[in-house]
Amino acid sequence: MKRWQDILTRRDFLNVSISSGLTILLANCSGLLRRPTSQSDNEFLKNYGPIDRTLSDSSTQFFYGDNNARPHGVLWNLPKYMEGKKQEGPTENANIVIIGGGMSGLFTAYQFKKFNPILIEQAPRLGGNAKGQSWNGIDYSIGAAYLDSPHEGQPMYQYFKELDLRDVLVERIDPDPVESNGKLYYKFWKGEAEPEAIDKYKKMSNFFTKLNKEEERAFPFIPSLDPDDLASVKYYDQWHLHGLLSKIAGGKLPPKLETALEHYCWSTYACSSQELSASAGLNFLAQEVAPILIGAGGNAKVGEKILEALVKEVPTTNFRCNSLAMHVDVKTDHVIVTYEDAKKKLRRIKTKTAVICCPKFVAKKIIPGLEEDRLAAINKLRYRSYMTANLLIKKKMERRSYDIFLTGKGKTNMGNVQAAQEKINATDFVMANFAQIDASANVLTFYRAFPFDGARSELYRPDSFSHYKKKFEEQIARDIIPLMGFEQKDIVDLRLALWGHALPLAEKGIYRSNTIPTLRKPFRNRLFFIEQDNWAYPSTQTGATDVALMRNDILKFLT
Ligand SMILES: Cc1cc2nc3c(=O)[nH]c(=O)nc-3n(C[C@H](O)[C@H](O)[C@H](O)COP(=O)(O)OP(=O)(O)OC[C@H]3O[C@@H](n4cnc5c(N)ncnc54)[C@H](O)[C@@H]3O)c2cc1C
């Protein structure tokens, strides 16, 4: 077991390297000073920022979320599509081009803001999976919801300080309740809903206490290059989460606990506990007992803060939404990035370096000449789909908790995850009034992952929206209204968001194989990869940490 102080000392190097890097950058660019946000910056944030505050109250009959029509139409048919396009040489020079404006792309742009980065994003707004909307003055998330509280020494901690993120995030300290048979249990994880199996709960609780104990912290930390962290990640990766926890409990998991854990895995990783690497599962679960941080609008609030800081130093014209990267050609001493702009015109940028912050299944389409081993690693990655539903309620509600997990009758069909998931629909919902205490109304965000392969063919059927909307409506009428004490007449709207390739699968065995180093290594030295799928780990921290880990290598091309 390693001592917490040792880890801090080792992790501190990251902290130091971010700060010292900034010192170097500031020294190089002493002429650039931060300026207050101008009216045109505000206009830019309104039109392209991660939180859409322009929607009217009227009901919608289509999915928000990602829209794969253009990328599929173009990238899956690239040679033919390019044939009809007028092609010219580069018309622009850059230091660094970032492809993909999700949280990873935004953190990367922020890290290299002194070098006037250009960011190419195919969607109409920045934020990727971490987007939000607004109704009646309440911001709510349509994707990524919350952050773990970072420890001093972690890269995220440094971003928190620089961006004053604590000012816009609310801490959830006490564990949230779990619903079982229509009743809320505030001490569910202590065996309150299953007193007959209390011994097994105690064994689990002891295990997590030991994992988290400051002096002997050894839980698998992802992402990290610290040799001790890597060793613990590889160690726990020999089990899937269900297998490891059954071993700890000393046999079969009690049904309510098994159901809650399974639903947690669906919601957090879009996979079954019988697929999920125990390393990934423990990393999240062990941190869950620590405070989590919630912004109005979910993690889109963090994206918005990064963008606010960025536009004070980088021209807004450098952030190019509705722009699809199509070709990234890595030469010996530069990179040529070709993209189609918002007006469908081909543009070329000659840049010193570039960072791929879009998913790898896109990367392999746009980068010619990728090595065999990298292609094999990319092809190993599996992505799962996700749906959220936002219920707009015109009633002030008591601010009780943030996230409520639903376990229903407390028995899940582990042999047929698809059928089990279909039966329950959403597995949890979060409340917007947790981070917006004074709100005179409320928005509940429901999370329904698709924790199995092959869901996309169903999700893109023409009747998909009405089919899934009905599912949410039924669940709300049956389970949520009685649980939360509002009435059907209080409901103003139900808005759905669909994310097609939202989460890379953190499956058992992936961390013991060579997949992760192969995915993360630079291509021809000059092209870098920073995205959640670098570590097959769907968390905002993934990209934020990888930027810090790769910062010095990227800087070599910039200074
Ligand atoms: C419903 C849901 C809930 C989640 N909840 C949480 C949570 O509570 N906490 C948490 O930490 N994480 C959560 N996540 C995981 C979340 O995905 C990550 O936290 C993080 O937002 C991923 O950021 P990313 O930038 O790595 O990837 P993405 O968000 O996928 O960003 C990739 C970007 O690349 C763009 N792109 C793709 N192809 C191209 C191209 N050819 N040219 C230009 N741009 C391109 C995409 O449009 C996208 O904007 C959740 C995810 C979902 C879907």
mmCIF file with all atom_site columns, N, CA, C and O in Angstrom, residues 138-153:
data_model
loop_
_atom_site.group_PDB
_atom_site.id
_atom_site.type_symbol
_atom_site.label_atom_id
_atom_site.label_alt_id
_atom_site.label_comp_id
_atom_site.label_asym_id
_atom_site.label_entity_id
_atom_site.label_seq_id
_atom_site.pdbx_PDB_ins_code
_atom_site.Cartn_x
_atom_site.Cartn_y
_atom_site.Cartn_z
_atom_site.occupancy
_atom_site.B_iso_or_equiv
_atom_site.pdbx_formal_charge
_atom_site.auth_seq_id
_atom_site.auth_comp_id
_atom_site.auth_asym_id
_atom_site.auth_atom_id
_atom_site.pdbx_PDB_model_num
ATOM 1  N N  . ILE A 1 138 ? -33.657 28.795 -15.528 1.00 0.00 ? 138 ILE A N  1
ATOM 2  C CA . ILE A 1 138 ? -32.965 27.646 -14.923 1.00 0.00 ? 138 ILE A CA 1
ATOM 3  C C  . ILE A 1 138 ? -32.100 26.976 -15.991 1.00 0.00 ? 138 ILE A C  1
ATOM 4  O O  . ILE A 1 138 ? -32.605 26.577 -17.041 1.00 0.00 ? 138 ILE A O  1
ATOM 5  N N  . ASP A 1 139 ? -30.804 26.857 -15.715 1.00 0.00 ? 139 ASP A N  1
ATOM 6  C CA . ASP A 1 139 ? -29.925 26.121 -16.629 1.00 0.00 ? 139 ASP A CA 1
ATOM 7  C C  . ASP A 1 139 ? -29.955 24.648 -16.237 1.00 0.00 ? 139 ASP A C  1
ATOM 8  O O  . ASP A 1 139 ? -29.899 24.312 -15.054 1.00 0.00 ? 139 ASP A O  1
ATOM 9  N N  . TYR A 1 140 ? -30.034 23.788 -17.220 1.00 0.00 ? 140 TYR A N  1
ATOM 10 C CA . TYR A 1 140 ? -30.029 22.347 -16.940 1.00 0.00 ? 140 TYR A CA 1
ATOM 11 C C  . TYR A 1 140 ? -29.144 21.641 -17.956 1.00 0.00 ? 140 TYR A C  1
ATOM 12 O O  . TYR A 1 140 ? -28.880 22.149 -19.046 1.00 0.00 ? 140 TYR A O  1
ATOM 13 N N  . SER A 1 141 ? -28.692 20.454 -17.563 1.00 0.00 ? 141 SER A N  1
ATOM 14 C CA . SER A 1 141 ? -27.779 19.704 -18.421 1.00 0.00 ? 141 SER A CA 1
ATOM 15 C C  . SER A 1 141 ? -28.563 18.820 -19.385 1.00 0.00 ? 141 SER A C  1
ATOM 16 O O  . SER A 1 141 ? -29.606 18.274 -19.027 1.00 0.00 ? 141 SER A O  1
ATOM 17 N N  . ILE A 1 142 ? -28.028 18.672 -20.609 1.00 0.00 ? 142 ILE A N  1
ATOM 18 C CA . ILE A 1 142 ? -28.612 17.649 -21.492 1.00 0.00 ? 142 ILE A CA 1
ATOM 19 C C  . ILE A 1 142 ? -27.584 16.530 -21.708 1.00 0.00 ? 142 ILE A C  1
ATOM 20 O O  . ILE A 1 142 ? -27.786 15.627 -22.504 1.00 0.00 ? 142 ILE A O  1
ATOM 21 N N  . GLY A 1 143 ? -26.440 16.620 -21.012 1.00 0.00 ? 143 GLY A N  1
ATOM 22 C CA . GLY A 1 143 ? -25.395 15.596 -21.141 1.00 0.00 ? 143 GLY A CA 1
ATOM 23 C C  . GLY A 1 143 ? -24.663 15.437 -19.827 1.00 0.00 ? 143 GLY A C  1
ATOM 24 O O  . GLY A 1 143 ? -25.278 15.149 -18.801 1.00 0.00 ? 143 GLY A O  1
ATOM 25 N N  . ALA A 1 144 ? -23.338 15.679 -19.856 1.00 0.00 ? 144 ALA A N  1
ATOM 26 C CA . ALA A 1 144 ? -22.513 15.436 -18.665 1.00 0.00 ? 144 ALA A CA 1
ATOM 27 C C  . ALA A 1 144 ? -22.965 16.316 -17.503 1.00 0.00 ? 144 ALA A C  1
ATOM 28 O O  . ALA A 1 144 ? -23.230 17.506 -17.668 1.00 0.00 ? 144 ALA A O  1
ATOM 29 N N  . ALA A 1 145 ? -23.014 15.705 -16.315 1.00 0.00 ? 145 ALA A N  1
ATOM 30 C CA . ALA A 1 145 ? -23.706 16.343 -15.207 1.00 0.00 ? 145 ALA A CA 1
ATOM 31 C C  . ALA A 1 145 ? -22.792 16.946 -14.145 1.00 0.00 ? 145 ALA A C  1
ATOM 32 O O  . ALA A 1 145 ? -22.974 18.086 -13.737 1.00 0.00 ? 145 ALA A O  1
ATOM 33 N N  . TYR A 1 146 ? -21.823 16.192 -13.659 1.00 0.00 ? 146 TYR A N  1
ATOM 34 C CA . TYR A 1 146 ? -21.078 16.670 -12.490 1.00 0.00 ? 146 TYR A CA 1
ATOM 35 C C  . TYR A 1 146 ? -19.609 16.266 -12.553 1.00 0.00 ? 146 TYR A C  1
ATOM 36 O O  . TYR A 1 146 ? -19.198 15.458 -13.386 1.00 0.00 ? 146 TYR A O  1
ATOM 37 N N  . LEU A 1 147 ? -18.843 16.840 -11.627 1.00 0.00 ? 147 LEU A N  1
ATOM 38 C CA . LEU A 1 147 ? -17.396 16.584 -11.552 1.00 0.00 ? 147 LEU A CA 1
ATOM 39 C C  . LEU A 1 147 ? -17.044 16.024 -10.185 1.00 0.00 ? 147 LEU A C  1
ATOM 40 O O  . LEU A 1 147 ? -17.685 16.373 -9.192  1.00 0.00 ? 147 LEU A O  1
ATOM 41 N N  . ASP A 1 148 ? -15.989 15.217 -10.148 1.00 0.00 ? 148 ASP A N  1
ATOM 42 C CA . ASP A 1 148 ? -15.432 14.846 -8.845  1.00 0.00 ? 148 ASP A CA 1
ATOM 43 C C  . ASP A 1 148 ? -14.674 16.043 -8.313  1.00 0.00 ? 148 ASP A C  1
ATOM 44 O O  . ASP A 1 148 ? -14.129 16.832 -9.081  1.00 0.00 ? 148 ASP A O  1
ATOM 45 N N  . SER A 1 149 ? -14.614 16.120 -7.013  1.00 0.00 ? 149 SER A N  1
ATOM 46 C CA . SER A 1 149 ? -13.862 17.207 -6.405  1.00 0.00 ? 149 SER A CA 1
ATOM 47 C C  . SER A 1 149 ? -12.365 16.914 -6.559  1.00 0.00 ? 149 SER A C  1
ATOM 48 O O  . SER A 1 149 ? -11.893 15.883 -6.097  1.00 0.00 ? 149 SER A O  1
ATOM 49 N N  . PRO A 1 150 ? -11.610 17.776 -7.253  1.00 0.00 ? 150 PRO A N  1
ATOM 50 C CA . PRO A 1 150 ? -10.203 17.430 -7.493  1.00 0.00 ? 150 PRO A CA 1
ATOM 51 C C  . PRO A 1 150 ? -9.338  17.613 -6.250  1.00 0.00 ? 150 PRO A C  1
ATOM 52 O O  . PRO A 1 150 ? -9.631  18.445 -5.399  1.00 0.00 ? 150 PRO A O  1
ATOM 53 N N  . HIS A 1 151 ? -8.288  16.798 -6.165  1.00 0.00 ? 151 HIS A N  1
ATOM 54 C CA . HIS A 1 151 ? -7.341  16.913 -5.052  1.00 0.00 ? 151 HIS A CA 1
ATOM 55 C C  . HIS A 1 151 ? -6.218  17.862 -5.447  1.00 0.00 ? 151 HIS A C  1
ATOM 56 O O  . HIS A 1 151 ? -5.858  17.942 -6.622  1.00 0.00 ? 151 HIS A O  1
ATOM 57 N N  . GLU A 1 152 ? -5.665  18.480 -4.442  1.00 0.00 ? 152 GLU A N  1
ATOM 58 C CA . GLU A 1 152 ? -4.522  19.346 -4.701  1.00 0.00 ? 152 GLU A CA 1
ATOM 59 C C  . GLU A 1 152 ? -3.446  18.512 -5.395  1.00 0.00 ? 152 GLU A C  1
ATOM 60 O O  . GLU A 1 152 ? -3.194  17.371 -5.016  1.00 0.00 ? 152 GLU A O  1
ATOM 61 N N  . GLY A 1 153 ? -2.854  19.055 -6.422  1.00 0.00 ? 153 GLY A N  1
ATOM 62 C CA . GLY A 1 153 ? -1.822  18.304 -7.147  1.00 0.00 ? 153 GLY A CA 1
ATOM 63 C C  . GLY A 1 153 ? -2.348  17.741 -8.451  1.00 0.00 ? 153 GLY A C  1
ATOM 64 O O  . GLY A 1 153 ? -1.582  17.489 -9.371  1.00 0.00 ? 153 GLY A O  1
#
